[in-house]
PDB file of C-alpha atoms in Angstrom:
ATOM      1  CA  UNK A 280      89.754  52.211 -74.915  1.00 72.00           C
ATOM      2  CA  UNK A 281      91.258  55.711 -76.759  1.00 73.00           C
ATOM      3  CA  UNK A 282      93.769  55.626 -73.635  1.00 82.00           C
ATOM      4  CA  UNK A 283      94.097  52.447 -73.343  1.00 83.00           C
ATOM      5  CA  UNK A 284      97.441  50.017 -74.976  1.00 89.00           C
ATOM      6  CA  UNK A 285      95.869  46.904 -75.816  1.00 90.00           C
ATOM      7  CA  UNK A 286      98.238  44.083 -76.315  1.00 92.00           C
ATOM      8  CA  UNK A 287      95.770  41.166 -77.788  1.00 93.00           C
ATOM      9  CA  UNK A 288      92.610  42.635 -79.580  1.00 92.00           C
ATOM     10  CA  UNK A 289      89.442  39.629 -80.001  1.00 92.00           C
ATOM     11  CA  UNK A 290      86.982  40.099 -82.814  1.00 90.00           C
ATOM     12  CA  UNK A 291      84.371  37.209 -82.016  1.00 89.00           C
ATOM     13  CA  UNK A 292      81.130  38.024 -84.447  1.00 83.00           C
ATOM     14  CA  UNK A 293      78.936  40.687 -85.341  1.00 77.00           C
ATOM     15  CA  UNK A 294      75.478  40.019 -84.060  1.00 70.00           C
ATOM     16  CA  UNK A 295      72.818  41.894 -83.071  1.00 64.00           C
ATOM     17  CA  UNK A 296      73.399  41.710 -79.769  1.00 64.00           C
ATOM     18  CA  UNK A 297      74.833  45.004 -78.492  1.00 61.00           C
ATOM     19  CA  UNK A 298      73.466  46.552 -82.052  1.00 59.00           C
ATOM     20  CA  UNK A 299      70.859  49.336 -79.599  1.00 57.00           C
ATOM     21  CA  UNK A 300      73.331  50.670 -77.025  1.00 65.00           C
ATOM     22  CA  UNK A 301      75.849  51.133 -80.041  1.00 60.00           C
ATOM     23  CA  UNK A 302      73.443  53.266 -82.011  1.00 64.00           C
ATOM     24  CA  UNK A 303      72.406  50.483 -84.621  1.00 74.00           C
ATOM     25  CA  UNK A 304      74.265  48.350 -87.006  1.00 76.00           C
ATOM     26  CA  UNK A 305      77.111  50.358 -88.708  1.00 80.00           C
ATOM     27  CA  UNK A 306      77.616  52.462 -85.253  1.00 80.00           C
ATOM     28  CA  UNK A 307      78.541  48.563 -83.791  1.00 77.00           C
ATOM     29  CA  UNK A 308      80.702  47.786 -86.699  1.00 79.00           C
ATOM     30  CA  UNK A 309      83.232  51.492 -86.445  1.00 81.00           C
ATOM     31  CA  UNK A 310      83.012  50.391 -82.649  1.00 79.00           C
ATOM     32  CA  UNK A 311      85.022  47.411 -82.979  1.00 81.00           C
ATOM     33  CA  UNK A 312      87.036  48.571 -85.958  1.00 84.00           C
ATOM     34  CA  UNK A 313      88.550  51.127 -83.368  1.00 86.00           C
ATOM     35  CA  UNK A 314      89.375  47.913 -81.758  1.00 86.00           C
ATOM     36  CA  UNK A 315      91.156  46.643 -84.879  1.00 88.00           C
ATOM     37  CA  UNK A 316      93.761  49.835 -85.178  1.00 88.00           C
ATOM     38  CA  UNK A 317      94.760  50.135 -81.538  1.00 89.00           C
ATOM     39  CA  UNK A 318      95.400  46.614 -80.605  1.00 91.00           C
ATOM     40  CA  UNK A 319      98.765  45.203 -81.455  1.00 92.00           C
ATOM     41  CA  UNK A 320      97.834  42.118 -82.239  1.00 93.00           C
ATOM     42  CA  UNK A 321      94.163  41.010 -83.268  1.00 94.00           C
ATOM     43  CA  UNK A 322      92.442  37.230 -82.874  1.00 95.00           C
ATOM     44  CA  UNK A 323      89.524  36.888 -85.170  1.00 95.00           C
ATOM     45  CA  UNK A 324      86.920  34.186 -86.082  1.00 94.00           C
ATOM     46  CA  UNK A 325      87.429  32.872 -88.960  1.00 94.00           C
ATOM     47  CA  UNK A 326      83.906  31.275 -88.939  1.00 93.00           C
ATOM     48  CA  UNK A 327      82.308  35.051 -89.548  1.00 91.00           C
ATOM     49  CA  UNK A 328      82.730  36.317 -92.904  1.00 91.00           C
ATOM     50  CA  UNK A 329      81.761  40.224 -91.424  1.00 88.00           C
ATOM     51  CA  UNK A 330      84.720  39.790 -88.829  1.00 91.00           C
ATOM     52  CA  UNK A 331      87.142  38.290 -91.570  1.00 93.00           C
ATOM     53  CA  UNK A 332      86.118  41.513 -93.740  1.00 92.00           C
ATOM     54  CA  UNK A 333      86.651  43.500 -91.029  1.00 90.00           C
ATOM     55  CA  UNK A 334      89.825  42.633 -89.975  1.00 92.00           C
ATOM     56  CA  UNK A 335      91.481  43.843 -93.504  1.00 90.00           C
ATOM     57  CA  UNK A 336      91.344  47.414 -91.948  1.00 86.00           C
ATOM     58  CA  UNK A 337      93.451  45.787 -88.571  1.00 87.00           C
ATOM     59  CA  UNK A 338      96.865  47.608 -88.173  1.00 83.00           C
ATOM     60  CA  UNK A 339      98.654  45.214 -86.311  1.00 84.00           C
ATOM     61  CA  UNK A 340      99.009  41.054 -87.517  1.00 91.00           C
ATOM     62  CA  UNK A 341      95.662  39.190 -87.302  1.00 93.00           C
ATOM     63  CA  UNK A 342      95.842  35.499 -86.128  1.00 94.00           C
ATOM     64  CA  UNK A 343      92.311  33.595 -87.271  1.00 95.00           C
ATOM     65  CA  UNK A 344      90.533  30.953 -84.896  1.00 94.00           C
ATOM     66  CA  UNK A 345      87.708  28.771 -85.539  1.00 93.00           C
ATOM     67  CA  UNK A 346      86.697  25.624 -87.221  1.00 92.00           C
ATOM     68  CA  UNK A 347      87.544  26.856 -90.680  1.00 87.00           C
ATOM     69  CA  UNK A 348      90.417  24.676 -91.908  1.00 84.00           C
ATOM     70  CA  UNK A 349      92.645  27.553 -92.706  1.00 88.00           C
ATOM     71  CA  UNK A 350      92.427  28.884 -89.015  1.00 92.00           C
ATOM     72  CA  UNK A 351      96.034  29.581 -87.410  1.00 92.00           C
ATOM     73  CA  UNK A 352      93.994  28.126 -84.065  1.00 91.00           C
ATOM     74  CA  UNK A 353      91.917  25.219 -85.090  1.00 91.00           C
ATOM     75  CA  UNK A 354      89.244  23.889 -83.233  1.00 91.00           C
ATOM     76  CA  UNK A 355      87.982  20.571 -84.217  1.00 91.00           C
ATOM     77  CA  UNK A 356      84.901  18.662 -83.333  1.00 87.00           C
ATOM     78  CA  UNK A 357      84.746  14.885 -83.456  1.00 88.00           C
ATOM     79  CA  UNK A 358      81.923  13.502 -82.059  1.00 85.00           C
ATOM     80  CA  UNK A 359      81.695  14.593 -78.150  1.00 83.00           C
ATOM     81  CA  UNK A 360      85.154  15.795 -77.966  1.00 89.00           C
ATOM     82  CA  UNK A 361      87.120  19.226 -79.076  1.00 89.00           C
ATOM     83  CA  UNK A 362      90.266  19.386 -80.061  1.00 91.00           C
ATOM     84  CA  UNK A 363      92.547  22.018 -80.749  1.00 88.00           C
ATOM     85  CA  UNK A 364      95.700  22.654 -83.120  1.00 89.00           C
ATOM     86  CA  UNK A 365      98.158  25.566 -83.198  1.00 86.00           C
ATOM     87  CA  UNK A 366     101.368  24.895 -85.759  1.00 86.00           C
ATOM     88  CA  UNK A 367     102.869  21.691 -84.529  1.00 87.00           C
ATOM     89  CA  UNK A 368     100.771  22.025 -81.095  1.00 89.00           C
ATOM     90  CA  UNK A 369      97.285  19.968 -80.984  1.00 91.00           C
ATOM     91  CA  UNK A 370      95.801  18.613 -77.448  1.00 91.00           C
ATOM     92  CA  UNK A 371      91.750  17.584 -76.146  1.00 90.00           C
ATOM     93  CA  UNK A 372      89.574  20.498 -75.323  1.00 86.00           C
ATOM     94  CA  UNK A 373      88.563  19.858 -72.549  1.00 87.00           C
ATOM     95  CA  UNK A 374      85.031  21.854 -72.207  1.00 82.00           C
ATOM     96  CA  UNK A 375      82.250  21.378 -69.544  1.00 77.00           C
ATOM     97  CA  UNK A 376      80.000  24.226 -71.186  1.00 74.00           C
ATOM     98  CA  UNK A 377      77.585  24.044 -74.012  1.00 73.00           C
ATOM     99  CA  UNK A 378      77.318  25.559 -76.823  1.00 75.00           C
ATOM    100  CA  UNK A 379      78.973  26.591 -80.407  1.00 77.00           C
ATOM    101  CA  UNK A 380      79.539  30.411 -79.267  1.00 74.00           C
ATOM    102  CA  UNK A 381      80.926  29.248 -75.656  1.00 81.00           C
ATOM    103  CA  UNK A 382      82.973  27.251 -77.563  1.00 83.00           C
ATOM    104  CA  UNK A 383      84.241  29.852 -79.895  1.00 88.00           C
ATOM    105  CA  UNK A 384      84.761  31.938 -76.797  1.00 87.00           C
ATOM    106  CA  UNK A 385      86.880  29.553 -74.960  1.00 89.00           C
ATOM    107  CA  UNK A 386      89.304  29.282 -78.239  1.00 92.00           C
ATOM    108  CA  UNK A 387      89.379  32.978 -78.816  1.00 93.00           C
ATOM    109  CA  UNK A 388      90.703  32.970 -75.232  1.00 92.00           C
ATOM    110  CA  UNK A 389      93.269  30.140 -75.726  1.00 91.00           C
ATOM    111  CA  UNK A 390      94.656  31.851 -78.334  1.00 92.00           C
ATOM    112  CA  UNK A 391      94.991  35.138 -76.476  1.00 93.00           C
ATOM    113  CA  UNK A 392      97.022  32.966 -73.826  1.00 92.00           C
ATOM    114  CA  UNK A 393      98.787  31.594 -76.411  1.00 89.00           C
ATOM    115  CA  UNK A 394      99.742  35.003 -78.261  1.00 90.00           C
ATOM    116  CA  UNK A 395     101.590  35.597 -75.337  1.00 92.00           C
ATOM    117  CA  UNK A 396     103.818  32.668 -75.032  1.00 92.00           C
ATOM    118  CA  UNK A 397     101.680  30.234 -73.095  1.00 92.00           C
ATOM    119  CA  UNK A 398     101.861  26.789 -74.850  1.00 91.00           C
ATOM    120  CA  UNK A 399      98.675  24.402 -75.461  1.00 90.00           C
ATOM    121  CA  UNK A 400     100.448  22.001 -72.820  1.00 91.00           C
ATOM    122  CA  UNK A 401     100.357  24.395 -70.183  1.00 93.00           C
ATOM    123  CA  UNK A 402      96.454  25.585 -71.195  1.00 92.00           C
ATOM    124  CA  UNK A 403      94.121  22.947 -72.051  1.00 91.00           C
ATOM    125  CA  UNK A 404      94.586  21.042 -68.636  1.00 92.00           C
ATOM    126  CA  UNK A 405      92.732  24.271 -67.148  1.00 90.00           C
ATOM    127  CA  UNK A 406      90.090  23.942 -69.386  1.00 85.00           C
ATOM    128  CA  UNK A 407      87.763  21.774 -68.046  1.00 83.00           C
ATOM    129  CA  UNK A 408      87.239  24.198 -64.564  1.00 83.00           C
ATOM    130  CA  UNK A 409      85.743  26.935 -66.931  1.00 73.00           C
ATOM    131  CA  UNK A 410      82.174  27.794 -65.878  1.00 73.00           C
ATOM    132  CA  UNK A 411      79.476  29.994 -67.057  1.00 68.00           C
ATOM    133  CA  UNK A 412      78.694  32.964 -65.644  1.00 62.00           C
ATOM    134  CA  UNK A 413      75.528  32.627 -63.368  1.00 61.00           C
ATOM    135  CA  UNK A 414      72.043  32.811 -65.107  1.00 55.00           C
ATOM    136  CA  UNK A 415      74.091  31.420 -68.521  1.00 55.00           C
ATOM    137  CA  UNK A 416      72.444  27.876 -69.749  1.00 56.00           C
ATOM    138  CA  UNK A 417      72.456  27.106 -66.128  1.00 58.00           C
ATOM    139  CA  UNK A 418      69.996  23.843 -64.549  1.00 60.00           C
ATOM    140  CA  UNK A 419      67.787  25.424 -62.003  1.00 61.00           C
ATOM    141  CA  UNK A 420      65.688  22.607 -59.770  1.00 65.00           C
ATOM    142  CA  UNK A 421      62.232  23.929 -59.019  1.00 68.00           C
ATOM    143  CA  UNK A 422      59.838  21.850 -56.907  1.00 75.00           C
ATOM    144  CA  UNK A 423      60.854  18.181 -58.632  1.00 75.00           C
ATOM    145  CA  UNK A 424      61.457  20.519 -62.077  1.00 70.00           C
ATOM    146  CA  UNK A 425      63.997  21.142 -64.193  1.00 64.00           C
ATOM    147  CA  UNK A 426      64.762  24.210 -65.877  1.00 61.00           C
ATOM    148  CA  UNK A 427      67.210  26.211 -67.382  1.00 61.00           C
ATOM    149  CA  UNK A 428      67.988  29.747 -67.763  1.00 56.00           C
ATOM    150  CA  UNK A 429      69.515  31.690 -70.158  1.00 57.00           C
ATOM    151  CA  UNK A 430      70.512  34.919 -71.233  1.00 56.00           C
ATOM    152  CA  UNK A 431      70.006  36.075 -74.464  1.00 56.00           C
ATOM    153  CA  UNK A 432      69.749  39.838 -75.376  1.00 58.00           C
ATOM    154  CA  UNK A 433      68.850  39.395 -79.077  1.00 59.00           C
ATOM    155  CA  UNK A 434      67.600  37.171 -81.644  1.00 62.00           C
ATOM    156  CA  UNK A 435      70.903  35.141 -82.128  1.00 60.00           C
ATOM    157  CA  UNK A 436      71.448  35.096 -78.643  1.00 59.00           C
ATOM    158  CA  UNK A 437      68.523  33.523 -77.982  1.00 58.00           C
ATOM    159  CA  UNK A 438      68.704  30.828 -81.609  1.00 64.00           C
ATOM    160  CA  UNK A 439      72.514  29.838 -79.511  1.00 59.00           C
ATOM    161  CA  UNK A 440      70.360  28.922 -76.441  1.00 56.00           C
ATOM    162  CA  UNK A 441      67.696  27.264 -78.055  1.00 58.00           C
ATOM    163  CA  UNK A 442      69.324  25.206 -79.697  1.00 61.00           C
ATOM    164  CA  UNK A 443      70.896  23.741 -76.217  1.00 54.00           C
ATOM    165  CA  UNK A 444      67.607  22.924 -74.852  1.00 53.00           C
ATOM    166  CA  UNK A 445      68.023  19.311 -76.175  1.00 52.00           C
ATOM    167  CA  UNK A 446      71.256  19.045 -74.704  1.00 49.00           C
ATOM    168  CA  UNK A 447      71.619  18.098 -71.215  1.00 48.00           C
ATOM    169  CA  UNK A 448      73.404  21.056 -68.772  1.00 44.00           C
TER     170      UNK A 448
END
């Protein structure tokens, strides 16, 4: 990204997903803090204390999402149904995916979209055609079986998938 202008800047979580191929822990962290001075505008979780700390070094203005209640992008569960609230904007999340972190992933998007000038109105009706990538908490049929499969590169990849397994696809 060192040649790169990047308008809208996402800092999801720090997990210890990608932790190897970055060179361990701290090497992960100064990877995404270069994210945090080059981006003009940043969207962080609010819901992770690490990316809330991190996000005091951000150059540009940070805009928090999550279900925290002093996110600028609040998602909101009730029951079975997700709903989201920007300023005076609120509409139904409309979500066909499982899953806390796919959830989180969807808002961090909708808030990119709405950084730059798309309203909730003209979002959250496209919502409900978002899929998972394939191999992602997917049903797989096998001789009168069911099964799913996931994808989960490290320990809290794989706690966000378990805990789906009750859950039907």
């Amino acid at each position: 990204l060192d040649h790169c202008e990047v308008d809208v800047g996402i800092l999801l979580n720090v997990g210890a997903d990608h932790n190897y191929e970055n060179g361990g822990k701290q090497a992960y962290v100064d990877a995404k803090k270069k994210l945090l001075k080059i981006a003009k505008q940043v969207i962080v979780n609010r819901d992770d204390n690490i990316c809330v700390e991190m996000a005091k070094s951000s150059s540009g203005p940070c805009l928090y999402c999550g279900t925290h209640r002093d996110s600028d992008v609040c998602l909101e569960v009730q029951g079975n149904k997700l709903f989201m609230a920007w300023d005076e904007e609120s509409g139904e999340l409309d979500l066909r995916i499982q899953g806390v972190y796919n959830h989180m992933n969807a808002v961090a998007a909708i808030s990119a979209l709405r950084v730059l000038s798309y309203t909730l109105a003209e979002i959250l009706p496209h919502t409900s055609v978002l899929q998972l990538h394939e191999g992602r908490m997917h049903q797989v049929l096998l001789g009168g079986l069911t099964c799913g499969s996931v994808y989960a590169t490290a320990p809290d990849a794989l706690e966000g998938c378990l805990g789906l397994l009750s859950l039907p696809f």
